[in-house]
Amino acid sequence: MNFILVRQILILCSAFVGLCAHADPAELERLKGFAEHQIEQKQFDHERSRGEQEFLEEQEQWDRQRQQDLSEYRKSKTANALEVSDDGPDALADAREKKLLAVEHEKNRTEYSKNRLKFDRSKRKDLVSEMEELNIYSNRPR
């Protein structure tokens, strides 16, 4: 009886192995395509991580250069700030020049306003205004 049971089990196992060996060709193609896709994804991920590493290195180098340039700029800025002061001879000379320009400008402005008044008075004697010409300057009854 054991012999019959073992024989039936062997027949079932061989039938199962045979079925697995003769699986659906579409399913085998699908599994094969999936394996290829997995390999391509691994290659893509590897290339992407390599590119990301290069990008990070470039970014780090740019940050270092930026920090170095920023420190140099701050040093030069403080050096320039020490050279120019409000109490220095250059600032005093500039203030004197501005004061002279302001005095000259005021003189020119007053001269212009006097000439303008003379010109306006002489112009008015000869010309009649539109209000006078049209006789609309008087108060009319409404």
PDB file of C-alpha atoms in Angstrom:
ATOM      1  CA  MET A   1       0.000   0.000   0.000  1.00  0.00           C
ATOM      2  CA  ASN A   2       2.870   2.332   0.722  1.00  0.00           C
ATOM      3  CA  PHE A   3       4.228   1.534  -2.653  1.00  0.00           C
ATOM      4  CA  ILE A   4       1.035   2.634  -4.390  1.00  0.00           C
ATOM      5  CA  LEU A   5       0.898   5.855  -2.384  1.00  0.00           C
ATOM      6  CA  VAL A   6       4.513   6.702  -3.191  1.00  0.00           C
ATOM      7  CA  ARG A   7       3.898   5.923  -6.827  1.00  0.00           C
ATOM      8  CA  GLN A   8       0.856   8.221  -6.957  1.00  0.00           C
ATOM      9  CA  ILE A   9       2.792  11.007  -5.261  1.00  0.00           C
ATOM     10  CA  LEU A  10       5.629  10.598  -7.784  1.00  0.00           C
ATOM     11  CA  ILE A  11       3.180  10.747 -10.663  1.00  0.00           C
ATOM     12  CA  LEU A  12       1.599  13.913  -9.275  1.00  0.00           C
ATOM     13  CA  CYS A  13       5.014  15.575  -8.759  1.00  0.00           C
ATOM     14  CA  SER A  14       6.164  14.710 -12.276  1.00  0.00           C
ATOM     15  CA  ALA A  15       2.878  16.022 -13.675  1.00  0.00           C
ATOM     16  CA  PHE A  16       3.341  19.277 -11.746  1.00  0.00           C
ATOM     17  CA  VAL A  17       6.930  19.666 -13.005  1.00  0.00           C
ATOM     18  CA  GLY A  18       5.745  19.012 -16.539  1.00  0.00           C
ATOM     19  CA  LEU A  19       3.045  21.649 -16.232  1.00  0.00           C
ATOM     20  CA  CYS A  20       5.557  24.167 -14.933  1.00  0.00           C
ATOM     21  CA  ALA A  21       7.928  23.403 -17.791  1.00  0.00           C
ATOM     22  CA  HIS A  22       5.165  23.898 -20.348  1.00  0.00           C
ATOM     23  CA  ALA A  23       3.806  27.144 -18.861  1.00  0.00           C
ATOM     24  CA  ASP A  24       1.969  29.718 -20.934  1.00  0.00           C
ATOM     25  CA  PRO A  25       4.411  31.358 -23.424  1.00  0.00           C
ATOM     26  CA  ALA A  26       2.809  34.780 -22.882  1.00  0.00           C
ATOM     27  CA  GLU A  27       3.457  34.514 -19.157  1.00  0.00           C
ATOM     28  CA  LEU A  28       7.069  33.521 -19.767  1.00  0.00           C
ATOM     29  CA  GLU A  29       7.479  36.507 -22.127  1.00  0.00           C
ATOM     30  CA  ARG A  30       5.993  38.807 -19.524  1.00  0.00           C
ATOM     31  CA  LEU A  31       8.373  37.542 -16.834  1.00  0.00           C
ATOM     32  CA  LYS A  32      11.324  37.836 -19.200  1.00  0.00           C
ATOM     33  CA  GLY A  33      10.357  41.443 -20.094  1.00  0.00           C
ATOM     34  CA  PHE A  34       9.970  42.270 -16.432  1.00  0.00           C
ATOM     35  CA  ALA A  35      13.474  40.943 -15.713  1.00  0.00           C
ATOM     36  CA  GLU A  36      14.891  43.103 -18.517  1.00  0.00           C
ATOM     37  CA  HIS A  37      12.991  46.095 -17.169  1.00  0.00           C
ATOM     38  CA  GLN A  38      14.442  45.515 -13.706  1.00  0.00           C
ATOM     39  CA  ILE A  39      17.982  45.386 -15.141  1.00  0.00           C
ATOM     40  CA  GLU A  40      17.393  48.631 -17.079  1.00  0.00           C
ATOM     41  CA  GLN A  41      15.994  50.317 -13.958  1.00  0.00           C
ATOM     42  CA  LYS A  42      19.073  49.320 -11.958  1.00  0.00           C
ATOM     43  CA  GLN A  43      21.351  50.769 -14.652  1.00  0.00           C
ATOM     44  CA  PHE A  44      19.281  53.965 -14.775  1.00  0.00           C
ATOM     45  CA  ASP A  45      19.366  54.329 -10.984  1.00  0.00           C
ATOM     46  CA  HIS A  46      23.113  53.748 -10.975  1.00  0.00           C
ATOM     47  CA  GLU A  47      23.690  56.440 -13.648  1.00  0.00           C
ATOM     48  CA  ARG A  48      21.353  58.830 -11.872  1.00  0.00           C
ATOM     49  CA  SER A  49      23.133  58.391  -8.547  1.00  0.00           C
ATOM     50  CA  ARG A  50      26.474  58.947 -10.283  1.00  0.00           C
ATOM     51  CA  GLY A  51      25.139  62.151 -11.871  1.00  0.00           C
ATOM     52  CA  GLU A  52      23.692  63.267  -8.570  1.00  0.00           C
ATOM     53  CA  GLN A  53      27.066  62.804  -6.902  1.00  0.00           C
ATOM     54  CA  GLU A  54      28.753  64.897  -9.606  1.00  0.00           C
ATOM     55  CA  PHE A  55      26.092  67.583  -9.197  1.00  0.00           C
ATOM     56  CA  LEU A  56      26.552  67.663  -5.422  1.00  0.00           C
ATOM     57  CA  GLU A  57      30.321  67.950  -5.800  1.00  0.00           C
ATOM     58  CA  GLU A  58      29.910  70.816  -8.265  1.00  0.00           C
ATOM     59  CA  GLN A  59      27.428  72.531  -5.948  1.00  0.00           C
ATOM     60  CA  GLU A  60      29.808  72.166  -3.009  1.00  0.00           C
ATOM     61  CA  GLN A  61      32.675  73.616  -5.054  1.00  0.00           C
ATOM     62  CA  TRP A  62      30.471  76.559  -6.085  1.00  0.00           C
ATOM     63  CA  ASP A  63      29.494  77.173  -2.440  1.00  0.00           C
ATOM     64  CA  ARG A  64      33.146  77.176  -1.371  1.00  0.00           C
ATOM     65  CA  GLN A  65      34.017  79.673  -4.120  1.00  0.00           C
ATOM     66  CA  ARG A  66      31.064  81.846  -3.143  1.00  0.00           C
ATOM     67  CA  GLN A  67      32.118  81.893   0.505  1.00  0.00           C
ATOM     68  CA  GLN A  68      35.682  82.779  -0.465  1.00  0.00           C
ATOM     69  CA  ASP A  69      34.536  85.609  -2.747  1.00  0.00           C
ATOM     70  CA  LEU A  70      32.135  86.869  -0.101  1.00  0.00           C
ATOM     71  CA  SER A  71      34.881  87.062   2.523  1.00  0.00           C
ATOM     72  CA  GLU A  72      37.158  88.894   0.056  1.00  0.00           C
ATOM     73  CA  TYR A  73      34.343  91.320  -0.751  1.00  0.00           C
ATOM     74  CA  ARG A  74      33.732  92.034   2.927  1.00  0.00           C
ATOM     75  CA  LYS A  75      37.431  92.690   3.499  1.00  0.00           C
ATOM     76  CA  SER A  76      37.643  95.074   0.543  1.00  0.00           C
ATOM     77  CA  LYS A  77      34.410  96.778   1.605  1.00  0.00           C
ATOM     78  CA  THR A  78      35.757  97.528   5.089  1.00  0.00           C
ATOM     79  CA  ALA A  79      39.053  98.731   3.578  1.00  0.00           C
ATOM     80  CA  ASN A  80      37.182 101.107   1.244  1.00  0.00           C
ATOM     81  CA  ALA A  81      34.980 102.319   4.079  1.00  0.00           C
ATOM     82  CA  LEU A  82      38.057 103.286   6.076  1.00  0.00           C
ATOM     83  CA  GLU A  83      39.470 105.266   3.148  1.00  0.00           C
ATOM     84  CA  VAL A  84      36.368 107.477   2.760  1.00  0.00           C
ATOM     85  CA  SER A  85      35.106 109.362   5.794  1.00  0.00           C
ATOM     86  CA  ASP A  86      32.888 112.386   6.353  1.00  0.00           C
ATOM     87  CA  ASP A  87      35.657 114.262   8.185  1.00  0.00           C
ATOM     88  CA  GLY A  88      38.400 113.666   5.626  1.00  0.00           C
ATOM     89  CA  PRO A  89      39.866 116.282   3.283  1.00  0.00           C
ATOM     90  CA  ASP A  90      38.063 114.840   0.271  1.00  0.00           C
ATOM     91  CA  ALA A  91      34.699 115.130   1.976  1.00  0.00           C
ATOM     92  CA  LEU A  92      35.397 118.728   3.082  1.00  0.00           C
ATOM     93  CA  ALA A  93      36.493 119.718  -0.434  1.00  0.00           C
ATOM     94  CA  ASP A  94      33.354 118.142  -1.859  1.00  0.00           C
ATOM     95  CA  ALA A  95      31.181 120.006   0.655  1.00  0.00           C
ATOM     96  CA  ARG A  96      32.847 123.329  -0.293  1.00  0.00           C
ATOM     97  CA  GLU A  97      32.275 122.627  -3.982  1.00  0.00           C
ATOM     98  CA  LYS A  98      28.618 121.780  -3.382  1.00  0.00           C
ATOM     99  CA  LYS A  99      28.170 124.974  -1.370  1.00  0.00           C
ATOM    100  CA  LEU A 100      29.682 127.072  -4.171  1.00  0.00           C
ATOM    101  CA  LEU A 101      27.425 125.366  -6.716  1.00  0.00           C
ATOM    102  CA  ALA A 102      24.372 126.029  -4.535  1.00  0.00           C
ATOM    103  CA  VAL A 103      25.280 129.734  -4.207  1.00  0.00           C
ATOM    104  CA  GLU A 104      25.797 130.029  -7.972  1.00  0.00           C
ATOM    105  CA  HIS A 105      22.533 128.214  -8.633  1.00  0.00           C
ATOM    106  CA  GLU A 106      20.631 130.572  -6.320  1.00  0.00           C
ATOM    107  CA  LYS A 107      22.202 133.601  -8.005  1.00  0.00           C
ATOM    108  CA  ASN A 108      21.207 132.306 -11.454  1.00  0.00           C
ATOM    109  CA  ARG A 109      17.685 131.542 -10.248  1.00  0.00           C
ATOM    110  CA  THR A 110      17.091 135.048  -8.871  1.00  0.00           C
ATOM    111  CA  GLU A 111      18.499 136.608 -12.052  1.00  0.00           C
ATOM    112  CA  TYR A 112      16.221 134.420 -14.157  1.00  0.00           C
ATOM    113  CA  SER A 113      13.145 135.325 -12.101  1.00  0.00           C
ATOM    114  CA  LYS A 114      13.895 139.073 -12.459  1.00  0.00           C
ATOM    115  CA  ASN A 115      14.336 138.733 -16.216  1.00  0.00           C
ATOM    116  CA  ARG A 116      11.181 136.674 -16.442  1.00  0.00           C
ATOM    117  CA  LEU A 117       9.160 139.359 -14.645  1.00  0.00           C
ATOM    118  CA  LYS A 118      10.513 142.073 -16.970  1.00  0.00           C
ATOM    119  CA  PHE A 119       9.733 139.964 -20.016  1.00  0.00           C
ATOM    120  CA  ASP A 120       6.220 139.144 -18.797  1.00  0.00           C
ATOM    121  CA  ARG A 121       5.438 142.834 -18.099  1.00  0.00           C
ATOM    122  CA  SER A 122       6.638 143.920 -21.517  1.00  0.00           C
ATOM    123  CA  LYS A 123       4.717 141.126 -23.184  1.00  0.00           C
ATOM    124  CA  ARG A 124       1.482 142.017 -21.400  1.00  0.00           C
ATOM    125  CA  LYS A 125       1.554 145.622 -22.594  1.00  0.00           C
ATOM    126  CA  ASP A 126       1.496 144.535 -26.209  1.00  0.00           C
ATOM    127  CA  LEU A 127      -0.780 141.520 -26.022  1.00  0.00           C
ATOM    128  CA  VAL A 128      -4.377 141.256 -24.997  1.00  0.00           C
ATOM    129  CA  SER A 129      -5.431 138.187 -23.097  1.00  0.00           C
ATOM    130  CA  GLU A 130      -8.126 135.883 -24.405  1.00  0.00           C
ATOM    131  CA  MET A 131     -10.443 136.913 -21.605  1.00  0.00           C
ATOM    132  CA  GLU A 132     -10.126 140.556 -22.549  1.00  0.00           C
ATOM    133  CA  GLU A 133     -10.421 139.780 -26.252  1.00  0.00           C
ATOM    134  CA  LEU A 134     -13.618 137.778 -25.815  1.00  0.00           C
ATOM    135  CA  ASN A 135     -14.910 140.120 -23.117  1.00  0.00           C
ATOM    136  CA  ILE A 136     -15.524 137.309 -20.652  1.00  0.00           C
ATOM    137  CA  TYR A 137     -13.560 138.732 -17.751  1.00  0.00           C
ATOM    138  CA  SER A 138     -16.452 140.822 -16.412  1.00  0.00           C
ATOM    139  CA  ASN A 139     -19.059 139.390 -14.109  1.00  0.00           C
ATOM    140  CA  ARG A 140     -22.109 138.488 -16.098  1.00  0.00           C
ATOM    141  CA  PRO A 141     -25.545 138.105 -14.586  1.00  0.00           C
ATOM    142  CA  ARG A 142     -26.642 134.560 -14.374  1.00  0.00           C
TER     143      ARG A 142
END
